[in-house]
mmCIF file of C-alpha atoms in Angstrom:
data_model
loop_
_atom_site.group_PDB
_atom_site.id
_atom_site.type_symbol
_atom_site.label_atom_id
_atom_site.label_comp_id
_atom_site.label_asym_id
_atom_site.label_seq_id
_atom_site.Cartn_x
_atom_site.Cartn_y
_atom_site.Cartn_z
ATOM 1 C CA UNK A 1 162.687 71.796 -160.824
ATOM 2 C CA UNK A 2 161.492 73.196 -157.228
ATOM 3 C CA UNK A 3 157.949 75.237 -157.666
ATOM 4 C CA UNK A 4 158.078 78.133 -155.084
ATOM 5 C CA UNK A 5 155.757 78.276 -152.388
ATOM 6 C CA UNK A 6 153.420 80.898 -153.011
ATOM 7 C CA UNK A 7 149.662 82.049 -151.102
ATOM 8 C CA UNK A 8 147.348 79.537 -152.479
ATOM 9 C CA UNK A 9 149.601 76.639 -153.142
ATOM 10 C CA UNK A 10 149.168 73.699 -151.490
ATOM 11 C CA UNK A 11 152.393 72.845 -149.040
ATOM 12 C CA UNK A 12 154.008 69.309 -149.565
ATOM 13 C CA UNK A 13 153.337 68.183 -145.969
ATOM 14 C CA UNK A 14 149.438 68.806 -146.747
ATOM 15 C CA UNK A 15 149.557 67.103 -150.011
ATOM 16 C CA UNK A 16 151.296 64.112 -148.392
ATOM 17 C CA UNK A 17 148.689 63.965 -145.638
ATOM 18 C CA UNK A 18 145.915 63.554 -147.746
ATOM 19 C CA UNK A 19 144.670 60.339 -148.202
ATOM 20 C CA UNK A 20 144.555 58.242 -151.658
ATOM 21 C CA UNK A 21 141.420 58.277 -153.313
ATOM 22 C CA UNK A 22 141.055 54.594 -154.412
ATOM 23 C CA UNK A 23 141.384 53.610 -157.701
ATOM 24 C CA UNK A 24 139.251 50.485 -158.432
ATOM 25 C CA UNK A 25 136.104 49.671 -156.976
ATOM 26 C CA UNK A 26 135.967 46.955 -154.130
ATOM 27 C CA UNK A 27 132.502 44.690 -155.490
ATOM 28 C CA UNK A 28 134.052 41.431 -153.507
ATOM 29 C CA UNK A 29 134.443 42.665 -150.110
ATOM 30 C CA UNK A 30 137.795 42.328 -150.062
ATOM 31 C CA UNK A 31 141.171 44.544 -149.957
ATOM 32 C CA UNK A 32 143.181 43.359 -153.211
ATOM 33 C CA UNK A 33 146.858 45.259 -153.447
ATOM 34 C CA UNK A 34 146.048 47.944 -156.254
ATOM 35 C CA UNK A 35 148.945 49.859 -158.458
ATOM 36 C CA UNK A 36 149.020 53.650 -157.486
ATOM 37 C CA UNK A 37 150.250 56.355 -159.695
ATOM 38 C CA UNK A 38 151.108 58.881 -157.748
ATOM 39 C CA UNK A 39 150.246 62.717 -159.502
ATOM 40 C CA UNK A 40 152.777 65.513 -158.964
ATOM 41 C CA UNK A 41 152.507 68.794 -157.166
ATOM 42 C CA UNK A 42 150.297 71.086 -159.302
ATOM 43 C CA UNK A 43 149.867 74.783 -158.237
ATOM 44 C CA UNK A 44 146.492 75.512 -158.462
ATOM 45 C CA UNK A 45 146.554 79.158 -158.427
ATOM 46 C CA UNK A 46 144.897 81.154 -160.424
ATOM 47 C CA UNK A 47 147.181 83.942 -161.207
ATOM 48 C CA UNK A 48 149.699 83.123 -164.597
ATOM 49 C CA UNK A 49 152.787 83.199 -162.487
ATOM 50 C CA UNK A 50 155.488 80.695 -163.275
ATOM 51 C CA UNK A 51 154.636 77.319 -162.082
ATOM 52 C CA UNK A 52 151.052 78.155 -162.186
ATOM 53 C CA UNK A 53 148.355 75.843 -164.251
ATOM 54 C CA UNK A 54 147.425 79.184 -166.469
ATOM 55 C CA UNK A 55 150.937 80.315 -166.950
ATOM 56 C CA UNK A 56 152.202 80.388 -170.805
ATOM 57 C CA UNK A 57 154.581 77.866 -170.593
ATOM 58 C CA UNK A 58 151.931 75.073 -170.154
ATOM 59 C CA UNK A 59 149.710 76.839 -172.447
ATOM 60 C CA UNK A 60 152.189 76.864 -174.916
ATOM 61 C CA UNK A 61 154.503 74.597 -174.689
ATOM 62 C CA UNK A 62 152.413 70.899 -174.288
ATOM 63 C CA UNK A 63 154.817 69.043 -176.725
ATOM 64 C CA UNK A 64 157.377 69.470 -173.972
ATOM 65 C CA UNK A 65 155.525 67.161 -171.656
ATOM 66 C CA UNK A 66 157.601 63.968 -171.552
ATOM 67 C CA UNK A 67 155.986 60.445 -170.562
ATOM 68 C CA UNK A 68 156.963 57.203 -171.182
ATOM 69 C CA UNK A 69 153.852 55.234 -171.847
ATOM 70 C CA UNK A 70 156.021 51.829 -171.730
ATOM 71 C CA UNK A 71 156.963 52.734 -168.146
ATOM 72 C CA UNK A 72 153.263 53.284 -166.922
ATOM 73 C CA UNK A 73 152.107 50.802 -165.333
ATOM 74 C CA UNK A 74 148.420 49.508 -166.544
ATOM 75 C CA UNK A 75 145.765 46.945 -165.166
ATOM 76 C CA UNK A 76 145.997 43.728 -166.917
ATOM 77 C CA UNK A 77 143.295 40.930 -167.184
ATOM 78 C CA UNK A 78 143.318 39.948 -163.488
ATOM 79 C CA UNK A 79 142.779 43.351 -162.538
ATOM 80 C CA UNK A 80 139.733 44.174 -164.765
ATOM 81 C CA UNK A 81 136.695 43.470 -162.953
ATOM 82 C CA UNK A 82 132.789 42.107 -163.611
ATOM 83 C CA UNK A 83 130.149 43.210 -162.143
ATOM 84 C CA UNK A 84 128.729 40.719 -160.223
ATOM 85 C CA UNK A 85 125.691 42.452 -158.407
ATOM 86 C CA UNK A 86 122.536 40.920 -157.435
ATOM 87 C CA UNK A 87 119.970 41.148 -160.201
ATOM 88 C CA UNK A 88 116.162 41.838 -159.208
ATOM 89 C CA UNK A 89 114.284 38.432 -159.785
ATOM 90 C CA UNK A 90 110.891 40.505 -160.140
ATOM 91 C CA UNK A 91 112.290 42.653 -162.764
ATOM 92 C CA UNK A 92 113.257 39.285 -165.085
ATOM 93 C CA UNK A 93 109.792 38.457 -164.552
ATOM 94 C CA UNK A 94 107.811 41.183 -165.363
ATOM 95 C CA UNK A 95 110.081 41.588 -168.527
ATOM 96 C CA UNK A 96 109.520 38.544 -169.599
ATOM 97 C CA UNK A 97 105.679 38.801 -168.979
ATOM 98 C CA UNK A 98 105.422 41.782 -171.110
ATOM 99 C CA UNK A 99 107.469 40.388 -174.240
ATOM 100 C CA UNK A 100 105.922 36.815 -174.494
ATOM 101 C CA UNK A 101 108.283 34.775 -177.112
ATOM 102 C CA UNK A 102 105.996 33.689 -180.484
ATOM 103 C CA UNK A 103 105.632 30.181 -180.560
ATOM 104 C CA UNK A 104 107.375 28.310 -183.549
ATOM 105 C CA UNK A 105 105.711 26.148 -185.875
ATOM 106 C CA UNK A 106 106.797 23.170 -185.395
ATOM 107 C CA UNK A 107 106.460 20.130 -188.347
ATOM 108 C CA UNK A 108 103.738 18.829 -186.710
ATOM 109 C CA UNK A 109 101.991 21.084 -186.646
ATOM 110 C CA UNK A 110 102.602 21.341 -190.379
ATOM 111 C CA UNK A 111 101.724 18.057 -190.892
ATOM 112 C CA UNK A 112 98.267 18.629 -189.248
ATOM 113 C CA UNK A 113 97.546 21.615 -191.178
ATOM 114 C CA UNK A 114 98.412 19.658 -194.587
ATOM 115 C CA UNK A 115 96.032 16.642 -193.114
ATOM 116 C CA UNK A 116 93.265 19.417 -192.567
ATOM 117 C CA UNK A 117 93.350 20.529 -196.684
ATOM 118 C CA UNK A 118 93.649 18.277 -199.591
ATOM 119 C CA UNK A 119 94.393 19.959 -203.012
ATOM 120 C CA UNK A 120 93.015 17.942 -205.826
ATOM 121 C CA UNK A 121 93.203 18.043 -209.976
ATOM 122 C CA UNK A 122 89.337 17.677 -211.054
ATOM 123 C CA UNK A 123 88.627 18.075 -214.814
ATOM 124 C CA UNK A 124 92.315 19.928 -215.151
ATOM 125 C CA UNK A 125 91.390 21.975 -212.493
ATOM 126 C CA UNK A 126 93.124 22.618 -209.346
ATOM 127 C CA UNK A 127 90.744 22.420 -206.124
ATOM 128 C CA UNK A 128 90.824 22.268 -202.701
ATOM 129 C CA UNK A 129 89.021 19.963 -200.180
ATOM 130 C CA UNK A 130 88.509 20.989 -196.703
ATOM 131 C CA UNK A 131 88.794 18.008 -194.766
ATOM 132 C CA UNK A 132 87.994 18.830 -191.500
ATOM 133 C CA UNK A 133 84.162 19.782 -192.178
ATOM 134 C CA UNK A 134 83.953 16.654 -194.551
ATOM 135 C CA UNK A 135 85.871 14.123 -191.106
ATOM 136 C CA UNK A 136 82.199 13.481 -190.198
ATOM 137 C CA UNK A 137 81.212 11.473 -193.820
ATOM 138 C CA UNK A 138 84.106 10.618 -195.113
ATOM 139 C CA UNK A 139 82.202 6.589 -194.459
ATOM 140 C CA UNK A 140 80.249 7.707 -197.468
ATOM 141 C CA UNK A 141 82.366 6.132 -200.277
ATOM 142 C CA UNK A 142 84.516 2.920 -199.341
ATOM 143 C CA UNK A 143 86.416 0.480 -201.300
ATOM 144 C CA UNK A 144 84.028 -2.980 -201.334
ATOM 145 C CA UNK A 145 86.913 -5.312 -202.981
ATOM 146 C CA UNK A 146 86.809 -6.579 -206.542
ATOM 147 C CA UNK A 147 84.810 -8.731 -208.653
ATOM 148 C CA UNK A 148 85.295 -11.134 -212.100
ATOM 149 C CA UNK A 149 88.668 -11.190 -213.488
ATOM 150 C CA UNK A 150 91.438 -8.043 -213.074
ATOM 151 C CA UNK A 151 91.008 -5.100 -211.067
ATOM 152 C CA UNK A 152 87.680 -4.379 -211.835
ATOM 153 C CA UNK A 153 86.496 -2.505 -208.327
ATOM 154 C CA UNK A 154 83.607 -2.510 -206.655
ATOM 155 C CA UNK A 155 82.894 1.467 -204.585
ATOM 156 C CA UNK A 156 79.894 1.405 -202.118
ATOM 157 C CA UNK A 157 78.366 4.686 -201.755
ATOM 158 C CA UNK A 158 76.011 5.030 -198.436
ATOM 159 C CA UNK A 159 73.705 7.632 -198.385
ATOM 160 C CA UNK A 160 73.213 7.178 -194.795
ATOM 161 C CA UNK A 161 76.535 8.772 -193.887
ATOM 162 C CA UNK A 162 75.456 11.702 -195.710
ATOM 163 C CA UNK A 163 75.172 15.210 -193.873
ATOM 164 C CA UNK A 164 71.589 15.943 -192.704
ATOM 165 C CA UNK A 165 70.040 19.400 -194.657
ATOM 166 C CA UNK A 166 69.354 21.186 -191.751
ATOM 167 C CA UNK A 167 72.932 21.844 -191.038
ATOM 168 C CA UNK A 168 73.805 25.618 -191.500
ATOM 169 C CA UNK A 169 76.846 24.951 -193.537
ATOM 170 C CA UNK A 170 74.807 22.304 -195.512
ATOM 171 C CA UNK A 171 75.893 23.816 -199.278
ATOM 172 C CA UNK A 172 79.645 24.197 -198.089
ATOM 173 C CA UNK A 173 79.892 20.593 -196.804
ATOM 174 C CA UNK A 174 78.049 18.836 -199.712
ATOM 175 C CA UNK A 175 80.347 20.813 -201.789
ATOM 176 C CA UNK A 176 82.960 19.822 -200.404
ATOM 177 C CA UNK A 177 82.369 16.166 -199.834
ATOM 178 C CA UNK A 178 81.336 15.930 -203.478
ATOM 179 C CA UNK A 179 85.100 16.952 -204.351
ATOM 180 C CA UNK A 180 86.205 14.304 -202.096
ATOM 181 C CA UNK A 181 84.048 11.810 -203.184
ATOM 182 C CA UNK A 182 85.031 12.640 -207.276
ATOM 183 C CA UNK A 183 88.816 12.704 -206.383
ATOM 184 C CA UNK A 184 88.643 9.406 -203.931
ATOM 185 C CA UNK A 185 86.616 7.492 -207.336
ATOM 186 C CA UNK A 186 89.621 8.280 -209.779
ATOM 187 C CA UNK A 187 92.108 6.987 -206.940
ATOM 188 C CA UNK A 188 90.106 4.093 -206.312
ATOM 189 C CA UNK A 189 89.177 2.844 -210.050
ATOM 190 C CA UNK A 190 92.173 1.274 -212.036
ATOM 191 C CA UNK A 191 89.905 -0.858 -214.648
ATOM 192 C CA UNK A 192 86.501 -1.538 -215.160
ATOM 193 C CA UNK A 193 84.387 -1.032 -211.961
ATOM 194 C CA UNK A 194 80.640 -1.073 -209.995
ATOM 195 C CA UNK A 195 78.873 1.039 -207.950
ATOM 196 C CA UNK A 196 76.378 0.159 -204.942
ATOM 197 C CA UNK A 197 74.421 2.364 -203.812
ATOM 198 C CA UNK A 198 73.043 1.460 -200.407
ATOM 199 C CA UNK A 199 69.843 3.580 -200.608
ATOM 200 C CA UNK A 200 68.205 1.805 -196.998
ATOM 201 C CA UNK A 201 68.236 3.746 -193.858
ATOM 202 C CA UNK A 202 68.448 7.031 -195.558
ATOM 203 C CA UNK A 203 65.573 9.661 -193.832
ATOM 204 C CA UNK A 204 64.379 11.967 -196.407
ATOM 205 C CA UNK A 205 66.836 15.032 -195.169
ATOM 206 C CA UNK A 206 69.725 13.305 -196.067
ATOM 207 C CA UNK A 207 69.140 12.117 -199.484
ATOM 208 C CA UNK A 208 71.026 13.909 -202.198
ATOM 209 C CA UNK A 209 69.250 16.789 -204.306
ATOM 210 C CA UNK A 210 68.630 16.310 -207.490
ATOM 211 C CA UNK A 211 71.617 19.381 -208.481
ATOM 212 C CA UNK A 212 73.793 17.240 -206.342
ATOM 213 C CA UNK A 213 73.655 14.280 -208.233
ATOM 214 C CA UNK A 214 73.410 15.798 -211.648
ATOM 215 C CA UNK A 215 76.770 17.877 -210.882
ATOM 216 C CA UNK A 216 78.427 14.659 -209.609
ATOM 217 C CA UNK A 217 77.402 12.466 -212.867
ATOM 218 C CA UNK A 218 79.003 15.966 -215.107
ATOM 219 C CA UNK A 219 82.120 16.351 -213.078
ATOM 220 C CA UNK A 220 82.634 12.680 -213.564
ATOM 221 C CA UNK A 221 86.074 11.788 -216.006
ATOM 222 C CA UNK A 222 84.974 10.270 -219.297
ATOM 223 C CA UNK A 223 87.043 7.728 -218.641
ATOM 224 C CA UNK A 224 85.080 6.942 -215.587
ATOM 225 C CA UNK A 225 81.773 6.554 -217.201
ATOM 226 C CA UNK A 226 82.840 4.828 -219.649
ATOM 227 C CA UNK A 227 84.446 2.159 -217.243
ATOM 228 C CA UNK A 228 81.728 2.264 -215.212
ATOM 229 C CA UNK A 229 79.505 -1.012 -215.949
ATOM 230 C CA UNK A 230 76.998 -1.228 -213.527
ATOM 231 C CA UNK A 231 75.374 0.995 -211.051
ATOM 232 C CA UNK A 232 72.899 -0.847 -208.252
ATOM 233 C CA UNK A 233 70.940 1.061 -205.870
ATOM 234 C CA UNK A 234 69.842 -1.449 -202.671
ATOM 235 C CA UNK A 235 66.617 -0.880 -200.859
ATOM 236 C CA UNK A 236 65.292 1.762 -203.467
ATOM 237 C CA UNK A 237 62.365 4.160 -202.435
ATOM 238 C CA UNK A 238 60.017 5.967 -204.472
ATOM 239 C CA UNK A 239 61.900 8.685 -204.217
ATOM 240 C CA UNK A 240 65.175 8.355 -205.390
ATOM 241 C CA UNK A 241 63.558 6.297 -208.303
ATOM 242 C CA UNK A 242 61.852 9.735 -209.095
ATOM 243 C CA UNK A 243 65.050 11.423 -209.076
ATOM 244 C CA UNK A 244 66.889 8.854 -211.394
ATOM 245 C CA UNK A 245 63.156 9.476 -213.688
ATOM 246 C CA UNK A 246 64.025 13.331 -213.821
ATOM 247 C CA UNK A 247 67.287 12.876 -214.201
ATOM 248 C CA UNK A 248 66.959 9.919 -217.227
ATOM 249 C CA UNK A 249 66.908 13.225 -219.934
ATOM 250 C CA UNK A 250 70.335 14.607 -218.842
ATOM 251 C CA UNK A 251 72.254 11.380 -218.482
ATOM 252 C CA UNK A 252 72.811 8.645 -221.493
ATOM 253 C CA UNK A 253 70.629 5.845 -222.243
ATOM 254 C CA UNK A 254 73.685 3.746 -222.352
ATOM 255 C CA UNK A 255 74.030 4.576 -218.395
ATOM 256 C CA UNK A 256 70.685 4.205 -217.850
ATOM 257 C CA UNK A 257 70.808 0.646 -218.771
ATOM 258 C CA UNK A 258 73.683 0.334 -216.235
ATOM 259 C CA UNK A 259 71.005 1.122 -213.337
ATOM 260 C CA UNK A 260 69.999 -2.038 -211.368
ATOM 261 C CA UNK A 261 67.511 -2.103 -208.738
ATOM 262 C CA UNK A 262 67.980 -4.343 -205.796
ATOM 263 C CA UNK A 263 65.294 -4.941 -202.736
ATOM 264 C CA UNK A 264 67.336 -6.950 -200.387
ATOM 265 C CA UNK A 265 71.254 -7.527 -199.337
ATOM 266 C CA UNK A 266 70.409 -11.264 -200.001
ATOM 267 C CA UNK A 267 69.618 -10.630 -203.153
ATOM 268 C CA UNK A 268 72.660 -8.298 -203.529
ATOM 269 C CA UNK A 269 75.156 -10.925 -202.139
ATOM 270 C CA UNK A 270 73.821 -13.048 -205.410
ATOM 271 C CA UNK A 271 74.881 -10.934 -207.876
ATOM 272 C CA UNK A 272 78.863 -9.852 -206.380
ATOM 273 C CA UNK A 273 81.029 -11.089 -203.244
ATOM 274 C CA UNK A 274 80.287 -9.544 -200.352
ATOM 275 C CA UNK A 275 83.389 -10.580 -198.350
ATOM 276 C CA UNK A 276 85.009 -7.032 -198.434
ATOM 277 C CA UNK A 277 81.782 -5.088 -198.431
ATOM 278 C CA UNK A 278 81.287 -3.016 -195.400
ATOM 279 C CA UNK A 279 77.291 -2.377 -194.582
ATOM 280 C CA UNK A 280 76.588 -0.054 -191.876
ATOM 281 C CA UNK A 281 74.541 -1.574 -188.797
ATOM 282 C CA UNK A 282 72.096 0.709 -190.055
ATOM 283 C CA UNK A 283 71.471 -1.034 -193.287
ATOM 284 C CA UNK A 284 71.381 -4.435 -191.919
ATOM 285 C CA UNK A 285 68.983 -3.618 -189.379
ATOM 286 C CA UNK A 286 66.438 -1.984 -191.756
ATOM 287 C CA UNK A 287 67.394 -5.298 -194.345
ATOM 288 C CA UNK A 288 66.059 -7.152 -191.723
ATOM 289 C CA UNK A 289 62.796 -5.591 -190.825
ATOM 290 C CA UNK A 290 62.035 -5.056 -194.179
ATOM 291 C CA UNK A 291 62.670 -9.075 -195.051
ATOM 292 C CA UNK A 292 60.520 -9.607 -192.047
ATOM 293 C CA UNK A 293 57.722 -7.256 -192.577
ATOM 294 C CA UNK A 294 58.120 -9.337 -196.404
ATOM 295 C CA UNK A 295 57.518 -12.389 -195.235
ATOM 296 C CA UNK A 296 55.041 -12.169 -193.051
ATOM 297 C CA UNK A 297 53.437 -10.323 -195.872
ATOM 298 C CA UNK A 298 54.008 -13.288 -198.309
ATOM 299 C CA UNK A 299 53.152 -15.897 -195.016
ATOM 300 C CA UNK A 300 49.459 -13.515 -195.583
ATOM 301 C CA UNK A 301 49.205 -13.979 -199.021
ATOM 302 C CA UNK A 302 49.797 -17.743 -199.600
ATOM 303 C CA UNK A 303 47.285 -18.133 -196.612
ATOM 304 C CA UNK A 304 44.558 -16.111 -198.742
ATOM 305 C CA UNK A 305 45.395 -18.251 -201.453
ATOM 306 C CA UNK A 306 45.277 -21.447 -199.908
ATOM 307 C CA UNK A 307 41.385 -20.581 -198.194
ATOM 308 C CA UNK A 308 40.645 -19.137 -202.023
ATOM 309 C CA UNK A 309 41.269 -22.264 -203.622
ATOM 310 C CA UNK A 310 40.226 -24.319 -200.862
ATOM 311 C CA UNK A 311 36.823 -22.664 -200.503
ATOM 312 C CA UNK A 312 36.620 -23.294 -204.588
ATOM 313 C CA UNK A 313 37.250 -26.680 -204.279
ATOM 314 C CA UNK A 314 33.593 -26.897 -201.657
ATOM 315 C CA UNK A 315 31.795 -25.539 -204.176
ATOM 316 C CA UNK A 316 32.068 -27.656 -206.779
ATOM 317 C CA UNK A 317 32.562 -30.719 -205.265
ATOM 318 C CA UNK A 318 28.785 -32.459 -205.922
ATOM 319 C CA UNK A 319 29.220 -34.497 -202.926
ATOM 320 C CA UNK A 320 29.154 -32.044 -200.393
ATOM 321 C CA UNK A 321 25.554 -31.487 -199.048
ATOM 322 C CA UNK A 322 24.239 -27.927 -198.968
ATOM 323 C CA UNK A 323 24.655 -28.156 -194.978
ATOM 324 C CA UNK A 324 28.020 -28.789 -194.979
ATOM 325 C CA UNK A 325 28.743 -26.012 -196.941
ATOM 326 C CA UNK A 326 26.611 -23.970 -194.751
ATOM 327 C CA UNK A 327 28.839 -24.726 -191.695
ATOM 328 C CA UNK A 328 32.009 -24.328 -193.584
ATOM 329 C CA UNK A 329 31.037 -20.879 -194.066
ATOM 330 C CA UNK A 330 30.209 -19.955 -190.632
ATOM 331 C CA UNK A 331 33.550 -21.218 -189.339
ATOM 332 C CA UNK A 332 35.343 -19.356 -191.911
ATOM 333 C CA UNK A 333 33.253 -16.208 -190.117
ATOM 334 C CA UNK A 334 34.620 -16.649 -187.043
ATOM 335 C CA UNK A 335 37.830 -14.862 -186.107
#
């Protein structure tokens, strides 16, 4: 149907003079052959004369409108588009500076974290050791071997791996080591077994208090004490045989009699095998000045006992003339 011209209307020679408006966007530079639908002639008047966009018949009347979808012709894949625009490098960075990703946990570091606490079963109760304060003195208690028949194990305690009391943390460390040093003696002991105590090169800060000792000796499984059949303490000092004197009411006489006192590793090495005994360099050292410091002690006394007899021996010998005695004397005066 032919709309009539009328004032307003756009002519057909205008409307064909008019250029396209494109239909797609051109992001590649290029000119790629697009499909056009061309739109009818559409009086744009106003007014609600026939033909016009306002009249009633297109107000009415919109079922009448009669397109044929299946005939349009639509943009398939090829002529869908992506937007392939440069991207501002800054911008990735500065996003990805403010939102820093959290670091995973990786088994490792899992591991680690298990190696730094140790949960232990002491008199059915469930405790844990921290093992990173205790690294340090963990030389304290060490396996020494075995001795006589079966596994009857020999643990060698040095007190001279033990933390010095001036240490701020001194009560959290010795309570901790003490829980390591319980829980290592029940892994360690299958049968009957011995403890050494190597008492030498120990300065008075880091000897164990008394409270120490008498917690570790309660805390101790029965079946540990009972299995235990000899405790020797090497190089002992007046003072930890004071503590073992204060301590004799609160521990069994049957114990007691368990306690042997040793004064040199020589001595030591005649009573159990020392092949798998480890002694600090500490202990050996101070062995050694001390068996020195002995001998030349004894070296003293056999001398005093040789003049003493010696000199008895002048006197009563009737030969001797009182003039011979007389110079004895004066060249035992001399220096």
């Amino acid at each position: 149907m032919d709309v009539p011209f009328e004032e307003g209307m756009l002519s057909p020679s205008a409307a064909d003079m008019r250029p396209e408006p494109p239909n797609s966007l051109d992001l590649n530079g290029g000119h790629p052959q697009r499909i056009k639908l061309t739109a009818p002639n559409i009086n744009l008047s106003l007014d609600q004369s026939e033909g016009s966009i306002l009249s009633d018949d297109n107000l009415d009347s919109p079922d009448e409108i009669d397109i044929n979808v299946d005939e349009l012709d639509t943009p398939d894949e090829a002529d869908s588009f992506e937007y392939t625009g440069h991207e501002d490098p800054t911008a990735n960075k500065d996003s990805g500076q403010e939102s820093e990703s959290i670091p995973e946990y990786t088994a490792e570091e899992e591991r680690e974290d298990n190696r730094l606490w140790r949960t232990v079963v002491i008199g059915e109760q469930e405790q844990r050791i921290d093992m990173k304060v205790i690294e340090p003195y963990r030389r304290v208690i060490s396996h020494g071997g075995y001795y006589g028949d079966g596994l009857n194990a020999i643990i060698v305690f040095a007190a001279c791996f033990l933390p010095d009391s001036s240490r701020a943390d001194y009560h959290y460390v010795m309570e901790n080591l003490f829980l390591y040093v319980i829980s290592t003696l029940e892994l360690m002991v299958a049968e009957d077994y011995m403890i050494v105590y190597l008492n030498g090169a120990t300065p008075r800060r880091k000897m164990p208090g008394l409270g120490w000792m008498k917690k570790c000796y309660q805390m101790i499984d029965r079946r540990l004490r009972k299995n235990l059949k000899s405790f020797i303490i090497v190089h002992p000092s007046w003072f930890i045989r004071t503590i073992l004197a204060v301590t004799r009411p609160f521990i069994s006489s049957k114990f007691s009699s368990k306690i042997k006192y040793v004064n040199s590793l020589s001595e030591l090495s005649g009573l159990i095998p020392m092949d798998c005994i480890h002694i600090p360099e500490s202990i050996i050292k101070y062995d050694e000045e001390r068996s020195y410091k002995r001998s030349v002690r004894l070296d003293e006394e056999l001398r005093e006992e040789s003049e003493a007899a010696k000199t008895s021996c002048l006197y009563n010998d009737p030969e001797l003339s009182s003039m011979e005695k007389d110079i004895d004397m004066k060249l035992k005066e001399k220096p």
